[in-house]
CSV table of C-alpha atoms in Angstrom, one decimal:
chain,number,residue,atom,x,y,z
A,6,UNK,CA,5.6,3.0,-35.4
A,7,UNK,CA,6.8,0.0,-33.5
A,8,UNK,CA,7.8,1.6,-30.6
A,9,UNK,CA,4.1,3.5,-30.5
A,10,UNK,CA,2.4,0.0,-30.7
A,11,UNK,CA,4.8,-1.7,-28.0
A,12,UNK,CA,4.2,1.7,-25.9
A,13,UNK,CA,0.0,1.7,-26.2
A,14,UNK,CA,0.0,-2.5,-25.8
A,15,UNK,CA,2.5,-2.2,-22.5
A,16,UNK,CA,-0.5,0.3,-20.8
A,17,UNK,CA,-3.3,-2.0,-22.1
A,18,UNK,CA,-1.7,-5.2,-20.5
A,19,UNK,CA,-0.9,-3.1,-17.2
A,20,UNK,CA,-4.4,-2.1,-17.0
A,21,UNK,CA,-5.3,-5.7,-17.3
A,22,UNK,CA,-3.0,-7.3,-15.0
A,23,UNK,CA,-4.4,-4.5,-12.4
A,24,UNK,CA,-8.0,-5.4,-12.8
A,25,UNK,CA,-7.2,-9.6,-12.6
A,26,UNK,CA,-5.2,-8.2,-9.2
A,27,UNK,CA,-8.6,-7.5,-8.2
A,28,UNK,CA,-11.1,-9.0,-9.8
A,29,UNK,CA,-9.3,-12.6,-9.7
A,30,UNK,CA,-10.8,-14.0,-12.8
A,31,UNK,CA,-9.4,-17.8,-11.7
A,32,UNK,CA,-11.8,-17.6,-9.0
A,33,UNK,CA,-14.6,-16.0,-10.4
A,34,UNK,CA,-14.3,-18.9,-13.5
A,35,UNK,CA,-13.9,-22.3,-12.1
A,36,UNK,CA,-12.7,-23.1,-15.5
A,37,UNK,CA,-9.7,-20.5,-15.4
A,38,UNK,CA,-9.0,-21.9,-11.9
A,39,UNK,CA,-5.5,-22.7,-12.2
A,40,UNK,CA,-3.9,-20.7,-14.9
A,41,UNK,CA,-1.0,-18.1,-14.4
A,42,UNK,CA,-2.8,-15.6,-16.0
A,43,UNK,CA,-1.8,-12.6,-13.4
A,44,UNK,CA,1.7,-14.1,-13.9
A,45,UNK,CA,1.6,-14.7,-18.1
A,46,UNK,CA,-0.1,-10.8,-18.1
A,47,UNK,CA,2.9,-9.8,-15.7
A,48,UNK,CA,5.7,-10.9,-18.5
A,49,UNK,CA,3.6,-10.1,-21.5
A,50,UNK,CA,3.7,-6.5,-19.8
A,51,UNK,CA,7.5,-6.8,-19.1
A,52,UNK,CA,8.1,-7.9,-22.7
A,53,UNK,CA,6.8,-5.2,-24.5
A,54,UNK,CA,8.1,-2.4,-22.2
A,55,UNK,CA,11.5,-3.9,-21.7
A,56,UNK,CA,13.7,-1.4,-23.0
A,57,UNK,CA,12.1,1.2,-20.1
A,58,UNK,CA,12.5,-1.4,-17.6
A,59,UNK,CA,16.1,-1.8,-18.4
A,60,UNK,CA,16.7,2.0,-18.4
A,61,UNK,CA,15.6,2.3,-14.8
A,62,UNK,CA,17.9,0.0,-13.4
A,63,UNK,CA,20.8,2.4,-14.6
A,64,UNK,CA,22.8,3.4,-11.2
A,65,UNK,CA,22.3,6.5,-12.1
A,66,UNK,CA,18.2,6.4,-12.7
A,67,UNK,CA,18.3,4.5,-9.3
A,68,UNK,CA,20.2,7.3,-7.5
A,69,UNK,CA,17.3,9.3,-8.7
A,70,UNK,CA,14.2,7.2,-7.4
A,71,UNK,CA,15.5,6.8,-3.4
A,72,UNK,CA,12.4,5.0,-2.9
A,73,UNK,CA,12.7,2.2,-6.0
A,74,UNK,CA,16.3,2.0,-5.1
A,75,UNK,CA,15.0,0.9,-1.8
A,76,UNK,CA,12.6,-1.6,-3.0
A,77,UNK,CA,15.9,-3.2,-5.4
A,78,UNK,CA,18.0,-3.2,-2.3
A,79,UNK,CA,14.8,-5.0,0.1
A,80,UNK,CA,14.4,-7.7,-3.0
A,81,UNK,CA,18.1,-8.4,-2.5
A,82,UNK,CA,18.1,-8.6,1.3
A,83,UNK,CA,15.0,-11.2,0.9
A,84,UNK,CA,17.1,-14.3,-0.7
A,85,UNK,CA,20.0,-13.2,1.9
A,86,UNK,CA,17.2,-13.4,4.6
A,87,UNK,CA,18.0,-17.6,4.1
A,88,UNK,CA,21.6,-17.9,2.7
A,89,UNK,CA,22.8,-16.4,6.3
A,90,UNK,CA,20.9,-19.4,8.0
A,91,UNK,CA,22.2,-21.9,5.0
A,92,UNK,CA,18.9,-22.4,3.3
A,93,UNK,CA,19.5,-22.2,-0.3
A,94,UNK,CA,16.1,-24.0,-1.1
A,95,UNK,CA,14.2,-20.9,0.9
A,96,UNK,CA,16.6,-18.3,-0.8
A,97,UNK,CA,15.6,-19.6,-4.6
A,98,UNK,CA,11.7,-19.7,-3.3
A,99,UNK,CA,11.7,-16.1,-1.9
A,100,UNK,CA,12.5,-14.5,-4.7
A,101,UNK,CA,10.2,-16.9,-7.1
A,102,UNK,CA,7.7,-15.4,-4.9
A,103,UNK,CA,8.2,-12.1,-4.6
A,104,UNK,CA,9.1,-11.3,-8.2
A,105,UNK,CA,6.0,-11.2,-9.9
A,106,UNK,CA,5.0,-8.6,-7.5
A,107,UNK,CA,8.1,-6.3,-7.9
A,108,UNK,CA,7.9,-6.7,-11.6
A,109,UNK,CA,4.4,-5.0,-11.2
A,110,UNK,CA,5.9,-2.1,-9.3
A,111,UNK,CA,8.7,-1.6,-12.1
A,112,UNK,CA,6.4,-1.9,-14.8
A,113,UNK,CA,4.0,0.7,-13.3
A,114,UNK,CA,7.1,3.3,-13.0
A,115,UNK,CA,8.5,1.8,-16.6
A,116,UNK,CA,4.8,2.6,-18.0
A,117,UNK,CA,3.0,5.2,-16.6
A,118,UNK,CA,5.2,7.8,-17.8
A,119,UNK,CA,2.4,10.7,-18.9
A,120,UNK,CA,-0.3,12.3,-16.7
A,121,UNK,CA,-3.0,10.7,-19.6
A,122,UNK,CA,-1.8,7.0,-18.4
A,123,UNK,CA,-2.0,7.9,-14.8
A,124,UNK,CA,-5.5,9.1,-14.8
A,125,UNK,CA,-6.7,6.5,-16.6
A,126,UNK,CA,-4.6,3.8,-14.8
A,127,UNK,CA,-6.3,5.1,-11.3
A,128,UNK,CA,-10.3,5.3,-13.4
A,129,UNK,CA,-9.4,1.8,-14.3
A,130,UNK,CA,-8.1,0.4,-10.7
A,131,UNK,CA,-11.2,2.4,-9.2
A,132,UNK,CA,-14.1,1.0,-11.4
A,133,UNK,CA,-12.4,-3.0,-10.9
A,134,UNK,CA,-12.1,-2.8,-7.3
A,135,UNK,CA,-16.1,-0.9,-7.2
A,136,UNK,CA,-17.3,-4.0,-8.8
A,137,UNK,CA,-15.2,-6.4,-6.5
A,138,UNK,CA,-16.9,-4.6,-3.6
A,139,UNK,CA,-20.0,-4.5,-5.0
A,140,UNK,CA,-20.0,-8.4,-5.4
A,141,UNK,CA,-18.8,-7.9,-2.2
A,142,UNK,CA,-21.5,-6.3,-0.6
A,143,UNK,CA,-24.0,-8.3,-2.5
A,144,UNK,CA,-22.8,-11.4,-1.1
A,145,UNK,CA,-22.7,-9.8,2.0
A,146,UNK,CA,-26.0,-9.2,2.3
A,147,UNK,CA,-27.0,-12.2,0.7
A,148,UNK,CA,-28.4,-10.3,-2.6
A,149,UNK,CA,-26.5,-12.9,-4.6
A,150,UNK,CA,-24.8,-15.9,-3.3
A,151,UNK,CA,-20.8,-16.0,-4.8
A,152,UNK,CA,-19.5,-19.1,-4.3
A,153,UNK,CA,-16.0,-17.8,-4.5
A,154,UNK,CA,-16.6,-15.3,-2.0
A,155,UNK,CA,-16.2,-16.5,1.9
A,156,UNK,CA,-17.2,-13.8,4.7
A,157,UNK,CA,-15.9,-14.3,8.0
A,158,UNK,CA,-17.2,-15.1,11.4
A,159,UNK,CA,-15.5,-13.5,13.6
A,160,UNK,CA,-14.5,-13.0,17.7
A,161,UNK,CA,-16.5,-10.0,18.9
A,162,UNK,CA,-15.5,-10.8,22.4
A,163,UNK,CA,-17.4,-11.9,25.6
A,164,UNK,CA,-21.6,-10.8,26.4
A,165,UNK,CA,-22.9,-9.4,29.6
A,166,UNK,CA,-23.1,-12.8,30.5
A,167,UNK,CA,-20.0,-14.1,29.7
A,168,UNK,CA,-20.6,-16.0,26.3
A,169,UNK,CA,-18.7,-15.6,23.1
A,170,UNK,CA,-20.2,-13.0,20.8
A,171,UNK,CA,-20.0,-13.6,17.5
A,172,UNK,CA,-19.7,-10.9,14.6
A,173,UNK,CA,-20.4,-11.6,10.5
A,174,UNK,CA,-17.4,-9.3,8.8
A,175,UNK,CA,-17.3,-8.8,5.0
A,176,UNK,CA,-14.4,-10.3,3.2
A,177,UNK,CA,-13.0,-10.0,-0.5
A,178,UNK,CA,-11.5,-12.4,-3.0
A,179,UNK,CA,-8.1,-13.8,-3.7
A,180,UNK,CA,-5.8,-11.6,-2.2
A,181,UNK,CA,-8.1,-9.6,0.3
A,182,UNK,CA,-10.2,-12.5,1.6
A,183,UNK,CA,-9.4,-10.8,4.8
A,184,UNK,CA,-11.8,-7.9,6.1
A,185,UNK,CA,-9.3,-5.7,7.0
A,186,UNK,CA,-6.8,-6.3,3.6
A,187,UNK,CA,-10.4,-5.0,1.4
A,188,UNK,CA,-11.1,-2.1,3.6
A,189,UNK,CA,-7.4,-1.1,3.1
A,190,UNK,CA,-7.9,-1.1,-0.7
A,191,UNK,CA,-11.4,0.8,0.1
A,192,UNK,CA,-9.9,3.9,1.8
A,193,UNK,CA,-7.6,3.6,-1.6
A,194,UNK,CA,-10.3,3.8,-4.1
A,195,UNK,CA,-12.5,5.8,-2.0
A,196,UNK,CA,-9.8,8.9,-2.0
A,197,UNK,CA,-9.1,8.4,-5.7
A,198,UNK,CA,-12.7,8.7,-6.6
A,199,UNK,CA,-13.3,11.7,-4.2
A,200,UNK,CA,-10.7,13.2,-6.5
A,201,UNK,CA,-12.5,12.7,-9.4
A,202,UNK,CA,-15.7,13.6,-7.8
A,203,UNK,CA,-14.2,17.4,-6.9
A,204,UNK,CA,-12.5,18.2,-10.0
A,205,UNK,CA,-14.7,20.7,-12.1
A,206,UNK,CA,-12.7,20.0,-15.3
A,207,UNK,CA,-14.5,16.9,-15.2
A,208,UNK,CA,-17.8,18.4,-15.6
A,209,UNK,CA,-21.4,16.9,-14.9
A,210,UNK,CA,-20.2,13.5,-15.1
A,211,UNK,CA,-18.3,13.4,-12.2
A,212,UNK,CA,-21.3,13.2,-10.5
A,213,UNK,CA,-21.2,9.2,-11.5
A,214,UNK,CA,-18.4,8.9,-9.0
A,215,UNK,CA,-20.9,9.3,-6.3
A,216,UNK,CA,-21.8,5.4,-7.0
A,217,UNK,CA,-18.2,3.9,-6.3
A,218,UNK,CA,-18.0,6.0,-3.4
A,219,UNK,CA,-21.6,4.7,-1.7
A,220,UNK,CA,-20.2,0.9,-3.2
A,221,UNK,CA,-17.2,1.8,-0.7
A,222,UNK,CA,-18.7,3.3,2.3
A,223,UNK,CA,-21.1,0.6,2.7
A,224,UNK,CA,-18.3,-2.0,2.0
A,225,UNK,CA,-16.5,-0.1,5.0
A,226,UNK,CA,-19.4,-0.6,7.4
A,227,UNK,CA,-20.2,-4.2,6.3
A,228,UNK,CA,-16.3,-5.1,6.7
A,229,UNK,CA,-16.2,-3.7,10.3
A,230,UNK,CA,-12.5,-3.2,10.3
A,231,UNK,CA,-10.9,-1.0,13.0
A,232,UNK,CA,-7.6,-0.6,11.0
A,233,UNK,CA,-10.0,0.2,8.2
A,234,UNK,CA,-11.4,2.8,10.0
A,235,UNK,CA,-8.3,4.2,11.3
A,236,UNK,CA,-6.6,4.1,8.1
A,237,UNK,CA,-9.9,6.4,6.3
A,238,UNK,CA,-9.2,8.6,9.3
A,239,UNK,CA,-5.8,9.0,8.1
A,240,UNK,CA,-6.1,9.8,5.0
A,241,UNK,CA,-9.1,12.2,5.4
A,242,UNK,CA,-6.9,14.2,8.0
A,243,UNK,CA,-3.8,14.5,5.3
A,244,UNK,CA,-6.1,15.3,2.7
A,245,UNK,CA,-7.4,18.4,4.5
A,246,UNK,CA,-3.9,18.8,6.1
A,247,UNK,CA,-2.4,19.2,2.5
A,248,UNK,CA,-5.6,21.6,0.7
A,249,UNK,CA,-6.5,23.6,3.7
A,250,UNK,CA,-3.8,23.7,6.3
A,251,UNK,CA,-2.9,22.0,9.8
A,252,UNK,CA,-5.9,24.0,11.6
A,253,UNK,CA,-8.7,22.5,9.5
A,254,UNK,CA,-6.9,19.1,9.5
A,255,UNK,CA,-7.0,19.1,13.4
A,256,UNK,CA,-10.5,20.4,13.8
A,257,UNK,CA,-11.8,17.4,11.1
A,258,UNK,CA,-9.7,14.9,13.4
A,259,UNK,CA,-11.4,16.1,16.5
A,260,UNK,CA,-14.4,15.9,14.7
A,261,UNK,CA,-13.9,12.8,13.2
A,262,UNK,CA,-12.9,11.3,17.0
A,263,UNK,CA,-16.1,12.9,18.6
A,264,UNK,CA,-18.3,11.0,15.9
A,265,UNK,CA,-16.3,7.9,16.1
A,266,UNK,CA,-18.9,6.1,18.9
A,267,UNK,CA,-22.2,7.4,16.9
A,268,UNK,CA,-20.6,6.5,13.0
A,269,UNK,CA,-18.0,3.5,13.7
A,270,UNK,CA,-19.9,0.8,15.7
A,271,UNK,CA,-17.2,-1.9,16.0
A,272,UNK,CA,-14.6,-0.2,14.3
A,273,UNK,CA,-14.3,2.2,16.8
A,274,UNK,CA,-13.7,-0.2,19.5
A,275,UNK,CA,-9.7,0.1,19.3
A,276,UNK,CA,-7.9,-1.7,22.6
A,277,UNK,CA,-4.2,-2.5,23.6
A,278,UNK,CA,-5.1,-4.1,27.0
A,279,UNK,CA,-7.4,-6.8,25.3
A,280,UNK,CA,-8.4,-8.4,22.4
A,281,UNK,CA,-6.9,-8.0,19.4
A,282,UNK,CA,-5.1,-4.9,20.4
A,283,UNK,CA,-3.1,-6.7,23.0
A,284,UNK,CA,-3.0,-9.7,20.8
A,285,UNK,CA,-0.8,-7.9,18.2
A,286,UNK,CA,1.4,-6.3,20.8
A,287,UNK,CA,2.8,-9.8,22.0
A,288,UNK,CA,2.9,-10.8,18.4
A,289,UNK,CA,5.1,-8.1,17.5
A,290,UNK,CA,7.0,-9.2,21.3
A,291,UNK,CA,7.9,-12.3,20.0
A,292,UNK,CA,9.0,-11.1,16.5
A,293,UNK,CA,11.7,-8.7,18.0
A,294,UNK,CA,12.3,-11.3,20.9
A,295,UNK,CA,13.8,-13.4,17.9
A,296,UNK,CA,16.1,-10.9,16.5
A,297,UNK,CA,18.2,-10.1,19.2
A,298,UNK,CA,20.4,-12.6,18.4
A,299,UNK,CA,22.3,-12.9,15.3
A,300,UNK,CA,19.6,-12.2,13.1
A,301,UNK,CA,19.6,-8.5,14.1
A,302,UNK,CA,21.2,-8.2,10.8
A,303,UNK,CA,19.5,-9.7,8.1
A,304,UNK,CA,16.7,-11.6,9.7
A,305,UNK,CA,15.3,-14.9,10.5
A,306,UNK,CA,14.2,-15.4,7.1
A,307,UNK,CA,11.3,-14.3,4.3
A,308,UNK,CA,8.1,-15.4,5.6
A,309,UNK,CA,9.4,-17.0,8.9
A,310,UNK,CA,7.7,-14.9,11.3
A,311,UNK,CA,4.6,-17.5,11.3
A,312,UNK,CA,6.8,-20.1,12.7
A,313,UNK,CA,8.3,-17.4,15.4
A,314,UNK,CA,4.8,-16.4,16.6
A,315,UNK,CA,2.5,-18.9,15.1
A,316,UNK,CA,0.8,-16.0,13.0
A,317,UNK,CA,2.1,-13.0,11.0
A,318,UNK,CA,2.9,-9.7,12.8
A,319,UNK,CA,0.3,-7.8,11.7
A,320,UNK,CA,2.5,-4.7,11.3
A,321,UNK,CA,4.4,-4.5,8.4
A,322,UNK,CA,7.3,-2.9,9.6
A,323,UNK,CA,7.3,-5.0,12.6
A,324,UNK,CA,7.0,-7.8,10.2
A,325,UNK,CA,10.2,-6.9,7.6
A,326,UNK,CA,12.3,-5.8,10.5
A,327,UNK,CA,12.2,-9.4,11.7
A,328,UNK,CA,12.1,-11.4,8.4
A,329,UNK,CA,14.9,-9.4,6.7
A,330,UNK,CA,17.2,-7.8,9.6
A,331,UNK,CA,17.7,-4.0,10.3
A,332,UNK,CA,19.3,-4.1,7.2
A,333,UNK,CA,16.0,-5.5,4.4
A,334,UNK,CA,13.0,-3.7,7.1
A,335,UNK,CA,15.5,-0.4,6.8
A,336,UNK,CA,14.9,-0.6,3.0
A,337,UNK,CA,11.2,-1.2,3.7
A,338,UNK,CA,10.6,1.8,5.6
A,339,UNK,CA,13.1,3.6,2.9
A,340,UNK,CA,10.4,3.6,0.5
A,341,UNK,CA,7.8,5.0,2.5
A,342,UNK,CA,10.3,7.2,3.9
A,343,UNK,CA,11.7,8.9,0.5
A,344,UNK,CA,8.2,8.9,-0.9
A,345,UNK,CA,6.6,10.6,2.1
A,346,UNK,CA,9.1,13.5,1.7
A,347,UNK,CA,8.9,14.1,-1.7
A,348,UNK,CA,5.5,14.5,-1.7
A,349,UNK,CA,5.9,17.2,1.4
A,350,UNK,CA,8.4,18.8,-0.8
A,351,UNK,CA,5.9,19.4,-3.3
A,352,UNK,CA,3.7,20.3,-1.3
A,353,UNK,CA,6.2,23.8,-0.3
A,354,UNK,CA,6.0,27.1,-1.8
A,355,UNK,CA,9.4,26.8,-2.9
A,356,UNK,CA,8.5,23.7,-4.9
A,357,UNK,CA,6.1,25.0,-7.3
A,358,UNK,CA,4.0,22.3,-10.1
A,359,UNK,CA,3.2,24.1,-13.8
A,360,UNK,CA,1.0,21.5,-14.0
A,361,UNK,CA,-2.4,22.1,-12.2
A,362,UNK,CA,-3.4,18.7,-12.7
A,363,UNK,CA,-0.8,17.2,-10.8
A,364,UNK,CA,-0.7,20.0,-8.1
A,365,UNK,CA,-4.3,19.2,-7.6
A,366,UNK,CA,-3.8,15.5,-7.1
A,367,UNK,CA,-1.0,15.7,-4.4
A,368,UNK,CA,-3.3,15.8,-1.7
A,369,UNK,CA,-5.1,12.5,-2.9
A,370,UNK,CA,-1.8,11.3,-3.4
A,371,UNK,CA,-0.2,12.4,0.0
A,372,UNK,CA,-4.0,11.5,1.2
A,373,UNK,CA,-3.4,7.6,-0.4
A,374,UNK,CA,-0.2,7.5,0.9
A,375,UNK,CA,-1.2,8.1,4.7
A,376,UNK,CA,-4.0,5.6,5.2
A,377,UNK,CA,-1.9,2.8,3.0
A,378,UNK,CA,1.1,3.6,5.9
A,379,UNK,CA,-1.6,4.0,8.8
A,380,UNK,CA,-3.4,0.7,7.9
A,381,UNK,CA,0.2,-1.6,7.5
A,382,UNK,CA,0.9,-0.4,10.9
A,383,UNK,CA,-1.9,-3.5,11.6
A,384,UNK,CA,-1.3,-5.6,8.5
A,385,UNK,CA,1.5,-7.4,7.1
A,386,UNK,CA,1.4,-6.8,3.6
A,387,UNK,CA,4.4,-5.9,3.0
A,388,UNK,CA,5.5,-8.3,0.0
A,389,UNK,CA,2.1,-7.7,-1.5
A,390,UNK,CA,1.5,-7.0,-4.8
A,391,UNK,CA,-1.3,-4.1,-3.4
A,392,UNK,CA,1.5,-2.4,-1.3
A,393,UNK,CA,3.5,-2.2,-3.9
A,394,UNK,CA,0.9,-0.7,-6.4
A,395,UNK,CA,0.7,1.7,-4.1
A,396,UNK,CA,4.3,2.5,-3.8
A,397,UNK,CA,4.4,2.6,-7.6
A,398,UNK,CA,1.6,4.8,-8.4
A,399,UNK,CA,3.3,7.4,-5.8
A,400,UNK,CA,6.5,6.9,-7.4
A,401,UNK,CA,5.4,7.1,-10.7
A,402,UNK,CA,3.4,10.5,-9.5
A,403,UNK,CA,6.4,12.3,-8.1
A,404,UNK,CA,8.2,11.0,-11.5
A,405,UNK,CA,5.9,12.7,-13.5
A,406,UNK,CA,5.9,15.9,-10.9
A,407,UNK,CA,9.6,16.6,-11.5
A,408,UNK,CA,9.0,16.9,-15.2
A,409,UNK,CA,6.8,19.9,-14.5
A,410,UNK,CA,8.4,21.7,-11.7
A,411,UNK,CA,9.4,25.7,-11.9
A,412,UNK,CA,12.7,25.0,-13.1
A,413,UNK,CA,12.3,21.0,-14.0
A,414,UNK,CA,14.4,19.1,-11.7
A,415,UNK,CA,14.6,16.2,-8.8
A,416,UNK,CA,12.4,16.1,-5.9
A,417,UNK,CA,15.4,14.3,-3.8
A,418,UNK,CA,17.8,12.0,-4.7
A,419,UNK,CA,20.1,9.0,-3.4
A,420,UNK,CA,22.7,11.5,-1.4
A,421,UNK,CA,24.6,11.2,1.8
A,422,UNK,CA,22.5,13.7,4.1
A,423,UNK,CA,19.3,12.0,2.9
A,424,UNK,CA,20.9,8.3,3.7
A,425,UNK,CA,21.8,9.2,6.9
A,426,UNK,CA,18.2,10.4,7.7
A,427,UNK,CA,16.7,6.9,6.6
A,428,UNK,CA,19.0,5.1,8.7
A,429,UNK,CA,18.7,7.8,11.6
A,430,UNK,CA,14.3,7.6,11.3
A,431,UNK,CA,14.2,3.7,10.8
A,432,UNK,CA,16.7,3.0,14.0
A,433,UNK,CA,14.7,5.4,15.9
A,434,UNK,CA,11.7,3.3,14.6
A,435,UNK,CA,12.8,0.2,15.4
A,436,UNK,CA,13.9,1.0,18.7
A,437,UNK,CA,10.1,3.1,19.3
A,438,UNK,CA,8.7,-0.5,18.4
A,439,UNK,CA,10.6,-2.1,21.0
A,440,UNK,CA,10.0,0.5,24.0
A,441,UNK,CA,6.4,0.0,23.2
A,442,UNK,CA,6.0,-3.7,23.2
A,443,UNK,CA,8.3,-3.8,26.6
A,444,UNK,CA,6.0,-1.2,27.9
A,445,UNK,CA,2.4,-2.0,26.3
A,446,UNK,CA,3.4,-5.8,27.1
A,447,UNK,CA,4.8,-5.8,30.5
């Protein structure tokens, strides 16, 4: 009976700590301002579902997750990121830092570990970021004034007659105060409520799912983000890739790009000869300038690329292959990597789900996945506790997936052929990165 009551109280305090990840109660509550309570909610969580935590970092659980083995490996790299350049005061403050956010990950694969807790887990993370948008949007529109809420002014480029224009973008709270971090979370939710939205098992209720996904579309438009929009483009074209095949995926794209000018405003106004385009192309120069020195290997250091380039990269692969070496940003694409083929295994005939819940899901899932990877390509959130959500809910999916498979068994798993492809796809990454910047940059 203990063992039940630690089980149900370790899913309750993960739902929580997922909704203060969005909702930000400190902020919100002057009076809370202050007060660890993502991190106290974090450990609580940890404490009660310790024995499942501890079972996963077996060698040979590890072997079985490619992805979370990654993740382990990049957390290692980051504190190694600072030793190599003899700063043992950065190496103790990395992994403060990045440890309350890989704890989350864990403890949603530790956790979730029933189809029951997943669906609710993605109702719960749904309905908390609707009402952060809606606040949002509200503010936004200046319904209600949140005092915790801070919209941006951003640089739209020059007028006809040569003066600085000037556009208002929708921001979040806490950790996506920036337009473009929200919208990322947007395309998220909005794919996950779609899915509840088209699943007739649900019944006439699933109708109310209609209001998160109006909350999100207008949250898309007021936050004006072009990785935003690229990133919903993504995902939509995956989704329809993975129900109804590579011809109606390509017609929606063409679709989609034809409508782009008439739907997108702003967003579809996408450059790499000026503006931001091309200002993220030399920011990503001077990141792999750095490394082709010494630090080819294990980087310059966890959070260093500000002081390279005098902002962050802005691509997140970019951004870890220059903070943590070849070595960490190979472990950072690993989990993308492992996770991306797993769920195209599934996808596959010869990979059948018994479960018809879960086979329905994986195109949401793949469909998540996609636009998450799309939209880091102009973000660097890579040690962010969203990312990582992410990466955990799909791990925790293909988890659950191997379970029912037609015979039960692993999707993939640590082995030589599939390390040599990670190292062969991330090189050939890394060195894609570079051609481009020589080329796009001059």
């Amino acid at each position: 009976m203990g063992r039940v009551t630690a089980n149900t109280l370790s899913f309750g305090l993960l739902c929580l700590t997922a909704v203060t990840v969005l909702l930000r109660p400190g902020e919100m509550f002057p009076g809370l301002a202050g007060l660890p309570i993502y991190e106290s909610l974090t450990f609580a969580t940890l404490a009660c579902a310790l024995p499942r935590v501890l079972a996963l970092f077996q060698v040979r659980s590890l072997k079985c997750q490619p992805s979370t083995l990654c993740l382990v490996c990049m957390a290692s790299i980051i504190p190694v990121s600072h030793l190599t350049h003899s700063y043992f005061g950065g190496a103790v403050e990395s992994v403060m830092r990045f440890l309350p956010a890989a704890i989350f990950y864990v403890l949603l694969i530790a956790v979730i570990d029933r189809w029951e807790r997943f669906d609710k887990f993605l109702k719960v993370i749904a309905l908390g970021a609707m009402v952060m948008v809606a606040m949002c949007v509200a503010d936004y529109l200046e319904v209600i004034d949140f005092t915790f809420i801070n919209h941006i002014n951003d640089n739209d480029g020059l007028t006809a007659s040569g003066d600085i224009q000037r556009v208002l973008r929708m921001s979040g709270s806490g950790i996506f105060a920036d337009p473009n971090d929200i919208s990322l979370l947007m395309t998220a939710m909005s794919i996950i409520c779609l899915s509840f939205l088209t699943d007739n098992s649900r019944g006439p209720l699933r109708a109310g799912w209609l209001v998160p996904l109006a909350v999100f579309f207008v949250g898309m438009l007021c936050s004006k983000s072009r990785g935003g929009f690229l990133s919903l483009g993504a995902a939509c074209s995956v989704l329809a890739m993975f129900r109804y095949g590579k011809t109606v995926a390509i017609t929606i794209g063409v679709m989609g790009l034809l409508a782009i000018p008439v739907l997108a405003g702003r967003q579809s106004e996408a450059s790499l000869d000026e503006g931001t385009g091309n200002d993220r192309v030399m920011l990503w120069r001077e990141g792999l300038i750095a490394i082709r020195s010494a630090d080819i290997v294990f980087g310059t250091g966890y959070r260093t690329y500000h002081d390279i380039a005098g902002l962050m990269a802005h691509n997140s692969f970019v951004h870890t292959f220059v903070e943590l070496g070849l070595v960490g940003g190979t472990f950072f694409f690993g989990a993308f990597f492992f996770l991306g083929w797993q769920l195209w295994r599934l996808s596959r005939p010869e990979w059948p789900l018994l479960d018809a819940r879960q086979q329905r899901f994986l195109p949401y899932m793949a469909a998540i996945g996609a636009g998450w990877t799309i939209g880091l390509q102009s973000l660097s959130l890579c040690y962010a506790v969203q990312t990582l959500m992410v990466l955990g809910l799909t791990t925790a999916f293909v988890n659950l997936a191997c379970w029912n498979l037609n015979p039960p068994r692993l999707v993939l798993s640590w082995y030589r052929t599939a390390r040599f492809r990670l190292v062969a796809a991330s090189l050939s990454l890394f060195v894609a990165f570079n051609v481009f910047v020589t080329v796009m940059a001059g």
